[in-house]
């Protein structure tokens, strides 16, 4: 059970985060400052440093918080689809990632684009660590491979320089689980770059020169990613076949 002092501290930390987010949304990453946030809260800057040792620590906490929001959003979308529909779950999670990015462009920029000038991420402890929401996508892809056994590149067909980097990536992020071939890590890396690239270009406004609405291209590319693995294309966004339709398809 938390003490009253701990609850007050947690409430203040949340208030600091909310104030920082307002400044991020109003002014972009470069508009975040300890002095401005403290002024909004009726605090002095030295008082705020009792909660965050530096501006870099505050920004790091913001980034981790936003990554956590993405993971929660992706997992919630995945779980709207029945557990047996692995393709539908992966597709809906991908759509949720895009929606979050478009609805939270300043936060997306903070994570993947341009943090404040001079920001230096605090040093992390050495050793393997999970990759947050990326691990959710990998788990779904691994589950899909274990059921469908779609073809993956053989180890010897992966260029040695790439193979070494993928092995390091898998080990450092805890993706080197038993029974998962390196070729699946290779396909995951390619699929993630493709998914992230689509979302980032739209979130940063880089497809406006050819598209007013990026959703149709996103859906087309999503379908291509599945068919390139020899899998069925996912159902269109928002489509849920009825139980009777599913039974008819099976008969």
PDB file of C-alpha atoms in Angstrom:
ATOM      1  CA  UNK A   1       0.000   0.000   0.000  1.00  0.00           C
ATOM      2  CA  UNK A   2       1.399   3.382  -0.995  1.00  0.00           C
ATOM      3  CA  UNK A   3       1.840   6.150   1.526  1.00  0.00           C
ATOM      4  CA  UNK A   4       0.229   9.565   1.272  1.00  0.00           C
ATOM      5  CA  UNK A   5       3.618  11.077   0.413  1.00  0.00           C
ATOM      6  CA  UNK A   6       4.083   8.552  -2.411  1.00  0.00           C
ATOM      7  CA  UNK A   7       0.611   9.264  -3.780  1.00  0.00           C
ATOM      8  CA  UNK A   8       1.301  13.000  -3.730  1.00  0.00           C
ATOM      9  CA  UNK A   9       4.583  12.472  -5.538  1.00  0.00           C
ATOM     10  CA  UNK A  10       2.911  10.290  -8.193  1.00  0.00           C
ATOM     11  CA  UNK A  11       0.230  12.931  -8.704  1.00  0.00           C
ATOM     12  CA  UNK A  12       2.860  15.639  -9.124  1.00  0.00           C
ATOM     13  CA  UNK A  13       4.795  13.528 -11.615  1.00  0.00           C
ATOM     14  CA  UNK A  14       1.602  13.038 -13.657  1.00  0.00           C
ATOM     15  CA  UNK A  15       0.957  16.789 -13.555  1.00  0.00           C
ATOM     16  CA  UNK A  16       4.492  17.490 -14.762  1.00  0.00           C
ATOM     17  CA  UNK A  17       4.021  15.032 -17.619  1.00  0.00           C
ATOM     18  CA  UNK A  18       0.697  16.608 -18.592  1.00  0.00           C
ATOM     19  CA  UNK A  19       2.225  20.099 -18.579  1.00  0.00           C
ATOM     20  CA  UNK A  20       5.188  18.886 -20.643  1.00  0.00           C
ATOM     21  CA  UNK A  21       2.816  17.293 -23.141  1.00  0.00           C
ATOM     22  CA  UNK A  22       0.904  20.564 -23.525  1.00  0.00           C
ATOM     23  CA  UNK A  23       4.151  22.365 -24.316  1.00  0.00           C
ATOM     24  CA  UNK A  24       5.136  19.622 -26.760  1.00  0.00           C
ATOM     25  CA  UNK A  25       1.815  19.899 -28.586  1.00  0.00           C
ATOM     26  CA  UNK A  26       1.884  23.696 -28.617  1.00  0.00           C
ATOM     27  CA  UNK A  27       5.521  24.308 -29.471  1.00  0.00           C
ATOM     28  CA  UNK A  28       7.083  21.026 -30.607  1.00  0.00           C
ATOM     29  CA  UNK A  29       9.986  19.205 -28.938  1.00  0.00           C
ATOM     30  CA  UNK A  30      12.158  22.330 -28.868  1.00  0.00           C
ATOM     31  CA  UNK A  31       9.489  24.158 -26.827  1.00  0.00           C
ATOM     32  CA  UNK A  32       9.881  21.963 -23.735  1.00  0.00           C
ATOM     33  CA  UNK A  33      11.711  23.631 -20.848  1.00  0.00           C
ATOM     34  CA  UNK A  34      11.850  22.988 -17.125  1.00  0.00           C
ATOM     35  CA  UNK A  35      11.331  26.680 -16.387  1.00  0.00           C
ATOM     36  CA  UNK A  36       8.154  26.933 -18.485  1.00  0.00           C
ATOM     37  CA  UNK A  37       6.678  23.736 -17.037  1.00  0.00           C
ATOM     38  CA  UNK A  38       7.490  24.832 -13.481  1.00  0.00           C
ATOM     39  CA  UNK A  39       5.866  28.210 -14.148  1.00  0.00           C
ATOM     40  CA  UNK A  40       2.686  26.514 -15.368  1.00  0.00           C
ATOM     41  CA  UNK A  41       2.554  24.462 -12.184  1.00  0.00           C
ATOM     42  CA  UNK A  42       3.286  27.323  -9.823  1.00  0.00           C
ATOM     43  CA  UNK A  43       6.626  25.788  -8.877  1.00  0.00           C
ATOM     44  CA  UNK A  44      10.207  26.941  -9.092  1.00  0.00           C
ATOM     45  CA  UNK A  45      12.561  25.194 -11.487  1.00  0.00           C
ATOM     46  CA  UNK A  46      14.718  23.879  -8.592  1.00  0.00           C
ATOM     47  CA  UNK A  47      11.586  22.364  -7.028  1.00  0.00           C
ATOM     48  CA  UNK A  48      10.789  20.502 -10.238  1.00  0.00           C
ATOM     49  CA  UNK A  49      14.290  19.022 -10.226  1.00  0.00           C
ATOM     50  CA  UNK A  50      13.279  17.055  -7.155  1.00  0.00           C
ATOM     51  CA  UNK A  51      11.142  14.947  -9.509  1.00  0.00           C
ATOM     52  CA  UNK A  52      13.413  14.862 -12.551  1.00  0.00           C
ATOM     53  CA  UNK A  53      17.150  15.316 -12.190  1.00  0.00           C
ATOM     54  CA  UNK A  54      17.462  17.027 -15.575  1.00  0.00           C
ATOM     55  CA  UNK A  55      15.520  18.035 -18.661  1.00  0.00           C
ATOM     56  CA  UNK A  56      16.965  14.972 -20.390  1.00  0.00           C
ATOM     57  CA  UNK A  57      15.482  12.743 -17.671  1.00  0.00           C
ATOM     58  CA  UNK A  58      12.070  14.368 -18.152  1.00  0.00           C
ATOM     59  CA  UNK A  59      12.226  13.943 -21.925  1.00  0.00           C
ATOM     60  CA  UNK A  60      13.320  10.318 -21.556  1.00  0.00           C
ATOM     61  CA  UNK A  61      10.334   9.679 -19.277  1.00  0.00           C
ATOM     62  CA  UNK A  62       8.016  11.322 -21.820  1.00  0.00           C
ATOM     63  CA  UNK A  63       9.365   9.143 -24.633  1.00  0.00           C
ATOM     64  CA  UNK A  64       9.028   5.954 -22.587  1.00  0.00           C
ATOM     65  CA  UNK A  65       5.496   6.957 -21.609  1.00  0.00           C
ATOM     66  CA  UNK A  66       4.482   7.494 -25.215  1.00  0.00           C
ATOM     67  CA  UNK A  67       5.987   4.159 -26.215  1.00  0.00           C
ATOM     68  CA  UNK A  68       3.889   2.588 -23.477  1.00  0.00           C
ATOM     69  CA  UNK A  69       0.788   4.270 -24.920  1.00  0.00           C
ATOM     70  CA  UNK A  70       1.561   2.781 -28.321  1.00  0.00           C
ATOM     71  CA  UNK A  71       1.931  -0.676 -26.816  1.00  0.00           C
ATOM     72  CA  UNK A  72      -1.376  -0.390 -24.939  1.00  0.00           C
ATOM     73  CA  UNK A  73      -3.121   0.875 -28.087  1.00  0.00           C
ATOM     74  CA  UNK A  74      -1.680  -1.883 -30.270  1.00  0.00           C
ATOM     75  CA  UNK A  75      -2.541  -4.606 -27.755  1.00  0.00           C
ATOM     76  CA  UNK A  76      -6.091  -3.306 -27.302  1.00  0.00           C
ATOM     77  CA  UNK A  77      -6.645  -3.295 -31.077  1.00  0.00           C
ATOM     78  CA  UNK A  78      -5.142  -6.785 -31.423  1.00  0.00           C
ATOM     79  CA  UNK A  79      -7.470  -8.117 -28.754  1.00  0.00           C
ATOM     80  CA  UNK A  80     -10.595  -6.917 -30.592  1.00  0.00           C
ATOM     81  CA  UNK A  81      -9.915  -9.754 -33.061  1.00  0.00           C
ATOM     82  CA  UNK A  82     -10.474 -13.429 -32.112  1.00  0.00           C
ATOM     83  CA  UNK A  83      -7.326 -15.226 -30.969  1.00  0.00           C
ATOM     84  CA  UNK A  84      -7.509 -17.742 -33.821  1.00  0.00           C
ATOM     85  CA  UNK A  85      -7.463 -14.998 -36.482  1.00  0.00           C
ATOM     86  CA  UNK A  86      -3.730 -14.310 -36.359  1.00  0.00           C
ATOM     87  CA  UNK A  87      -3.693 -12.422 -39.663  1.00  0.00           C
ATOM     88  CA  UNK A  88      -6.551 -10.197 -38.531  1.00  0.00           C
ATOM     89  CA  UNK A  89      -4.862  -9.520 -35.187  1.00  0.00           C
ATOM     90  CA  UNK A  90      -1.586  -8.506 -36.813  1.00  0.00           C
ATOM     91  CA  UNK A  91      -3.382  -6.326 -39.356  1.00  0.00           C
ATOM     92  CA  UNK A  92      -5.525  -4.572 -36.727  1.00  0.00           C
ATOM     93  CA  UNK A  93      -2.473  -3.929 -34.549  1.00  0.00           C
ATOM     94  CA  UNK A  94      -0.714  -2.385 -37.562  1.00  0.00           C
ATOM     95  CA  UNK A  95      -3.694  -0.127 -38.229  1.00  0.00           C
ATOM     96  CA  UNK A  96      -3.739   0.930 -34.578  1.00  0.00           C
ATOM     97  CA  UNK A  97      -0.072   1.917 -34.793  1.00  0.00           C
ATOM     98  CA  UNK A  98      -0.878   4.137 -37.779  1.00  0.00           C
ATOM     99  CA  UNK A  99      -3.907   5.686 -36.057  1.00  0.00           C
ATOM    100  CA  UNK A 100      -1.896   6.493 -32.931  1.00  0.00           C
ATOM    101  CA  UNK A 101       0.828   8.138 -35.002  1.00  0.00           C
ATOM    102  CA  UNK A 102      -1.629  10.305 -36.942  1.00  0.00           C
ATOM    103  CA  UNK A 103      -3.550  11.266 -33.796  1.00  0.00           C
ATOM    104  CA  UNK A 104      -0.358  12.029 -31.837  1.00  0.00           C
ATOM    105  CA  UNK A 105       2.002  13.585 -34.354  1.00  0.00           C
ATOM    106  CA  UNK A 106       3.995  15.656 -31.819  1.00  0.00           C
ATOM    107  CA  UNK A 107       4.478  12.606 -29.593  1.00  0.00           C
ATOM    108  CA  UNK A 108       5.389  10.456 -32.608  1.00  0.00           C
ATOM    109  CA  UNK A 109       7.951  13.083 -33.613  1.00  0.00           C
ATOM    110  CA  UNK A 110       9.374  13.077 -30.093  1.00  0.00           C
ATOM    111  CA  UNK A 111       9.921   9.304 -30.281  1.00  0.00           C
ATOM    112  CA  UNK A 112      10.981   8.797 -33.882  1.00  0.00           C
ATOM    113  CA  UNK A 113      11.781  12.164 -35.357  1.00  0.00           C
ATOM    114  CA  UNK A 114      13.466  15.058 -33.645  1.00  0.00           C
ATOM    115  CA  UNK A 115      13.786  15.280 -29.859  1.00  0.00           C
ATOM    116  CA  UNK A 116      14.786  18.679 -28.426  1.00  0.00           C
ATOM    117  CA  UNK A 117      18.163  20.040 -29.588  1.00  0.00           C
ATOM    118  CA  UNK A 118      20.948  18.792 -27.368  1.00  0.00           C
ATOM    119  CA  UNK A 119      18.960  15.930 -25.892  1.00  0.00           C
ATOM    120  CA  UNK A 120      21.179  13.088 -24.722  1.00  0.00           C
ATOM    121  CA  UNK A 121      19.323   9.922 -23.629  1.00  0.00           C
ATOM    122  CA  UNK A 122      20.309   8.830 -20.118  1.00  0.00           C
ATOM    123  CA  UNK A 123      22.611   5.816 -20.063  1.00  0.00           C
ATOM    124  CA  UNK A 124      20.827   2.479 -19.660  1.00  0.00           C
ATOM    125  CA  UNK A 125      21.983  -0.594 -17.845  1.00  0.00           C
ATOM    126  CA  UNK A 126      23.793  -3.065 -20.047  1.00  0.00           C
ATOM    127  CA  UNK A 127      22.165  -6.355 -20.920  1.00  0.00           C
ATOM    128  CA  UNK A 128      19.164  -7.655 -22.876  1.00  0.00           C
ATOM    129  CA  UNK A 129      16.008  -5.591 -22.733  1.00  0.00           C
ATOM    130  CA  UNK A 130      12.565  -5.895 -24.318  1.00  0.00           C
ATOM    131  CA  UNK A 131      11.670  -3.662 -27.262  1.00  0.00           C
ATOM    132  CA  UNK A 132       8.281  -2.586 -26.028  1.00  0.00           C
ATOM    133  CA  UNK A 133       5.543  -2.415 -28.617  1.00  0.00           C
ATOM    134  CA  UNK A 134       7.862  -3.866 -31.262  1.00  0.00           C
ATOM    135  CA  UNK A 135       7.892  -7.100 -29.271  1.00  0.00           C
ATOM    136  CA  UNK A 136       4.096  -7.260 -29.609  1.00  0.00           C
ATOM    137  CA  UNK A 137       4.427  -7.299 -33.400  1.00  0.00           C
ATOM    138  CA  UNK A 138       7.238  -9.847 -33.305  1.00  0.00           C
ATOM    139  CA  UNK A 139       5.258 -12.193 -31.058  1.00  0.00           C
ATOM    140  CA  UNK A 140       2.292 -12.073 -33.434  1.00  0.00           C
ATOM    141  CA  UNK A 141       4.534 -12.712 -36.427  1.00  0.00           C
ATOM    142  CA  UNK A 142       6.253 -15.618 -34.668  1.00  0.00           C
ATOM    143  CA  UNK A 143       2.880 -17.117 -33.705  1.00  0.00           C
ATOM    144  CA  UNK A 144       1.746 -16.799 -37.305  1.00  0.00           C
ATOM    145  CA  UNK A 145       4.912 -18.527 -38.568  1.00  0.00           C
ATOM    146  CA  UNK A 146       4.542 -21.360 -36.047  1.00  0.00           C
ATOM    147  CA  UNK A 147       1.039 -22.044 -37.353  1.00  0.00           C
ATOM    148  CA  UNK A 148       1.474 -21.400 -41.083  1.00  0.00           C
ATOM    149  CA  UNK A 149       5.173 -22.207 -41.530  1.00  0.00           C
ATOM    150  CA  UNK A 150       5.522 -19.715 -44.364  1.00  0.00           C
ATOM    151  CA  UNK A 151       8.989 -19.834 -45.962  1.00  0.00           C
ATOM    152  CA  UNK A 152      11.808 -17.829 -44.393  1.00  0.00           C
ATOM    153  CA  UNK A 153      15.349 -17.281 -45.684  1.00  0.00           C
ATOM    154  CA  UNK A 154      17.894 -19.922 -44.737  1.00  0.00           C
ATOM    155  CA  UNK A 155      20.769 -18.713 -42.573  1.00  0.00           C
ATOM    156  CA  UNK A 156      23.256 -19.217 -45.417  1.00  0.00           C
ATOM    157  CA  UNK A 157      21.116 -17.078 -47.731  1.00  0.00           C
ATOM    158  CA  UNK A 158      21.373 -14.058 -45.422  1.00  0.00           C
ATOM    159  CA  UNK A 159      24.508 -11.971 -46.147  1.00  0.00           C
ATOM    160  CA  UNK A 160      27.037 -12.476 -43.322  1.00  0.00           C
ATOM    161  CA  UNK A 161      27.183  -8.773 -42.382  1.00  0.00           C
ATOM    162  CA  UNK A 162      23.405  -8.680 -42.060  1.00  0.00           C
ATOM    163  CA  UNK A 163      23.277 -12.040 -40.301  1.00  0.00           C
ATOM    164  CA  UNK A 164      25.681 -10.854 -37.579  1.00  0.00           C
ATOM    165  CA  UNK A 165      23.661  -7.713 -36.960  1.00  0.00           C
ATOM    166  CA  UNK A 166      20.363  -9.589 -36.821  1.00  0.00           C
ATOM    167  CA  UNK A 167      21.827 -12.058 -34.327  1.00  0.00           C
ATOM    168  CA  UNK A 168      23.006  -9.210 -32.125  1.00  0.00           C
ATOM    169  CA  UNK A 169      19.642  -7.457 -32.429  1.00  0.00           C
ATOM    170  CA  UNK A 170      17.696 -10.595 -31.556  1.00  0.00           C
ATOM    171  CA  UNK A 171      19.889 -11.390 -28.559  1.00  0.00           C
ATOM    172  CA  UNK A 172      19.927  -7.835 -27.180  1.00  0.00           C
ATOM    173  CA  UNK A 173      16.138  -7.527 -27.471  1.00  0.00           C
ATOM    174  CA  UNK A 174      15.201 -10.987 -26.262  1.00  0.00           C
ATOM    175  CA  UNK A 175      13.879 -12.145 -29.636  1.00  0.00           C
ATOM    176  CA  UNK A 176      16.188 -15.148 -29.894  1.00  0.00           C
ATOM    177  CA  UNK A 177      13.600 -17.486 -28.442  1.00  0.00           C
ATOM    178  CA  UNK A 178      13.904 -21.200 -28.934  1.00  0.00           C
ATOM    179  CA  UNK A 179      12.693 -22.537 -32.262  1.00  0.00           C
ATOM    180  CA  UNK A 180      12.578 -19.178 -34.048  1.00  0.00           C
ATOM    181  CA  UNK A 181      14.836 -19.236 -37.125  1.00  0.00           C
ATOM    182  CA  UNK A 182      17.041 -16.271 -37.963  1.00  0.00           C
ATOM    183  CA  UNK A 183      15.181 -16.023 -41.269  1.00  0.00           C
ATOM    184  CA  UNK A 184      12.055 -14.994 -39.356  1.00  0.00           C
ATOM    185  CA  UNK A 185      14.033 -12.212 -37.652  1.00  0.00           C
ATOM    186  CA  UNK A 186      15.096 -11.131 -41.141  1.00  0.00           C
ATOM    187  CA  UNK A 187      11.490 -11.007 -42.365  1.00  0.00           C
ATOM    188  CA  UNK A 188      10.384  -9.222 -39.203  1.00  0.00           C
ATOM    189  CA  UNK A 189      13.069  -6.569 -39.685  1.00  0.00           C
ATOM    190  CA  UNK A 190      11.970  -5.978 -43.272  1.00  0.00           C
ATOM    191  CA  UNK A 191       8.276  -5.901 -42.374  1.00  0.00           C
ATOM    192  CA  UNK A 192       8.869  -3.474 -39.507  1.00  0.00           C
ATOM    193  CA  UNK A 193      10.911  -1.106 -41.682  1.00  0.00           C
ATOM    194  CA  UNK A 194       8.128  -1.201 -44.275  1.00  0.00           C
ATOM    195  CA  UNK A 195       5.343  -0.630 -41.737  1.00  0.00           C
ATOM    196  CA  UNK A 196       7.221   2.092 -39.887  1.00  0.00           C
ATOM    197  CA  UNK A 197       8.259   3.756 -43.143  1.00  0.00           C
ATOM    198  CA  UNK A 198       4.655   3.960 -44.329  1.00  0.00           C
ATOM    199  CA  UNK A 199       3.440   5.372 -41.031  1.00  0.00           C
ATOM    200  CA  UNK A 200       6.323   7.805 -40.560  1.00  0.00           C
ATOM    201  CA  UNK A 201       6.062   9.264 -44.050  1.00  0.00           C
ATOM    202  CA  UNK A 202       2.358   9.918 -43.539  1.00  0.00           C
ATOM    203  CA  UNK A 203       2.761  11.231 -39.983  1.00  0.00           C
ATOM    204  CA  UNK A 204       5.527  13.623 -41.089  1.00  0.00           C
ATOM    205  CA  UNK A 205       3.442  14.823 -44.040  1.00  0.00           C
ATOM    206  CA  UNK A 206       5.676  13.371 -46.752  1.00  0.00           C
ATOM    207  CA  UNK A 207       2.951  11.738 -48.859  1.00  0.00           C
ATOM    208  CA  UNK A 208       0.869  14.883 -49.323  1.00  0.00           C
ATOM    209  CA  UNK A 209       2.483  15.482 -52.705  1.00  0.00           C
ATOM    210  CA  UNK A 210       0.639  12.469 -54.115  1.00  0.00           C
ATOM    211  CA  UNK A 211      -2.097  11.504 -51.654  1.00  0.00           C
ATOM    212  CA  UNK A 212      -4.805  13.398 -49.799  1.00  0.00           C
ATOM    213  CA  UNK A 213      -5.634  10.251 -47.844  1.00  0.00           C
ATOM    214  CA  UNK A 214      -2.928   7.712 -47.079  1.00  0.00           C
ATOM    215  CA  UNK A 215      -5.308   5.002 -45.829  1.00  0.00           C
ATOM    216  CA  UNK A 216      -5.868   3.239 -49.199  1.00  0.00           C
ATOM    217  CA  UNK A 217      -2.120   2.988 -49.849  1.00  0.00           C
ATOM    218  CA  UNK A 218      -1.549   1.747 -46.293  1.00  0.00           C
ATOM    219  CA  UNK A 219      -4.173  -0.971 -46.762  1.00  0.00           C
ATOM    220  CA  UNK A 220      -2.723  -1.969 -50.137  1.00  0.00           C
ATOM    221  CA  UNK A 221       0.790  -2.202 -48.697  1.00  0.00           C
ATOM    222  CA  UNK A 222      -0.488  -4.130 -45.688  1.00  0.00           C
ATOM    223  CA  UNK A 223      -2.106  -6.663 -48.011  1.00  0.00           C
ATOM    224  CA  UNK A 224       1.106  -6.919 -50.053  1.00  0.00           C
ATOM    225  CA  UNK A 225       3.134  -7.685 -46.926  1.00  0.00           C
ATOM    226  CA  UNK A 226       0.944 -10.692 -46.176  1.00  0.00           C
ATOM    227  CA  UNK A 227       0.768 -11.968 -49.753  1.00  0.00           C
ATOM    228  CA  UNK A 228       4.569 -11.678 -50.062  1.00  0.00           C
ATOM    229  CA  UNK A 229       4.733 -14.294 -47.282  1.00  0.00           C
ATOM    230  CA  UNK A 230       2.285 -16.539 -49.116  1.00  0.00           C
ATOM    231  CA  UNK A 231      -0.529 -15.695 -46.688  1.00  0.00           C
ATOM    232  CA  UNK A 232      -4.078 -14.494 -47.212  1.00  0.00           C
ATOM    233  CA  UNK A 233      -4.666 -10.763 -47.288  1.00  0.00           C
ATOM    234  CA  UNK A 234      -6.338  -9.406 -44.155  1.00  0.00           C
ATOM    235  CA  UNK A 235      -9.995  -8.428 -44.231  1.00  0.00           C
ATOM    236  CA  UNK A 236     -10.577  -4.719 -44.931  1.00  0.00           C
ATOM    237  CA  UNK A 237     -10.456  -2.355 -41.980  1.00  0.00           C
ATOM    238  CA  UNK A 238     -13.627  -2.537 -39.922  1.00  0.00           C
ATOM    239  CA  UNK A 239     -14.788  -5.782 -41.567  1.00  0.00           C
ATOM    240  CA  UNK A 240     -15.762  -8.638 -39.273  1.00  0.00           C
ATOM    241  CA  UNK A 241     -17.312 -11.704 -40.962  1.00  0.00           C
ATOM    242  CA  UNK A 242     -20.326 -13.108 -39.195  1.00  0.00           C
ATOM    243  CA  UNK A 243     -20.185 -16.536 -37.559  1.00  0.00           C
ATOM    244  CA  UNK A 244     -22.504 -17.942 -40.250  1.00  0.00           C
ATOM    245  CA  UNK A 245     -20.280 -16.548 -42.997  1.00  0.00           C
ATOM    246  CA  UNK A 246     -17.233 -18.151 -41.409  1.00  0.00           C
ATOM    247  CA  UNK A 247     -19.038 -21.495 -41.194  1.00  0.00           C
ATOM    248  CA  UNK A 248     -20.082 -21.279 -44.840  1.00  0.00           C
ATOM    249  CA  UNK A 249     -16.489 -20.542 -45.827  1.00  0.00           C
ATOM    250  CA  UNK A 250     -15.314 -23.641 -43.971  1.00  0.00           C
ATOM    251  CA  UNK A 251     -17.944 -25.942 -45.513  1.00  0.00           C
TER     252      UNK A 251
END
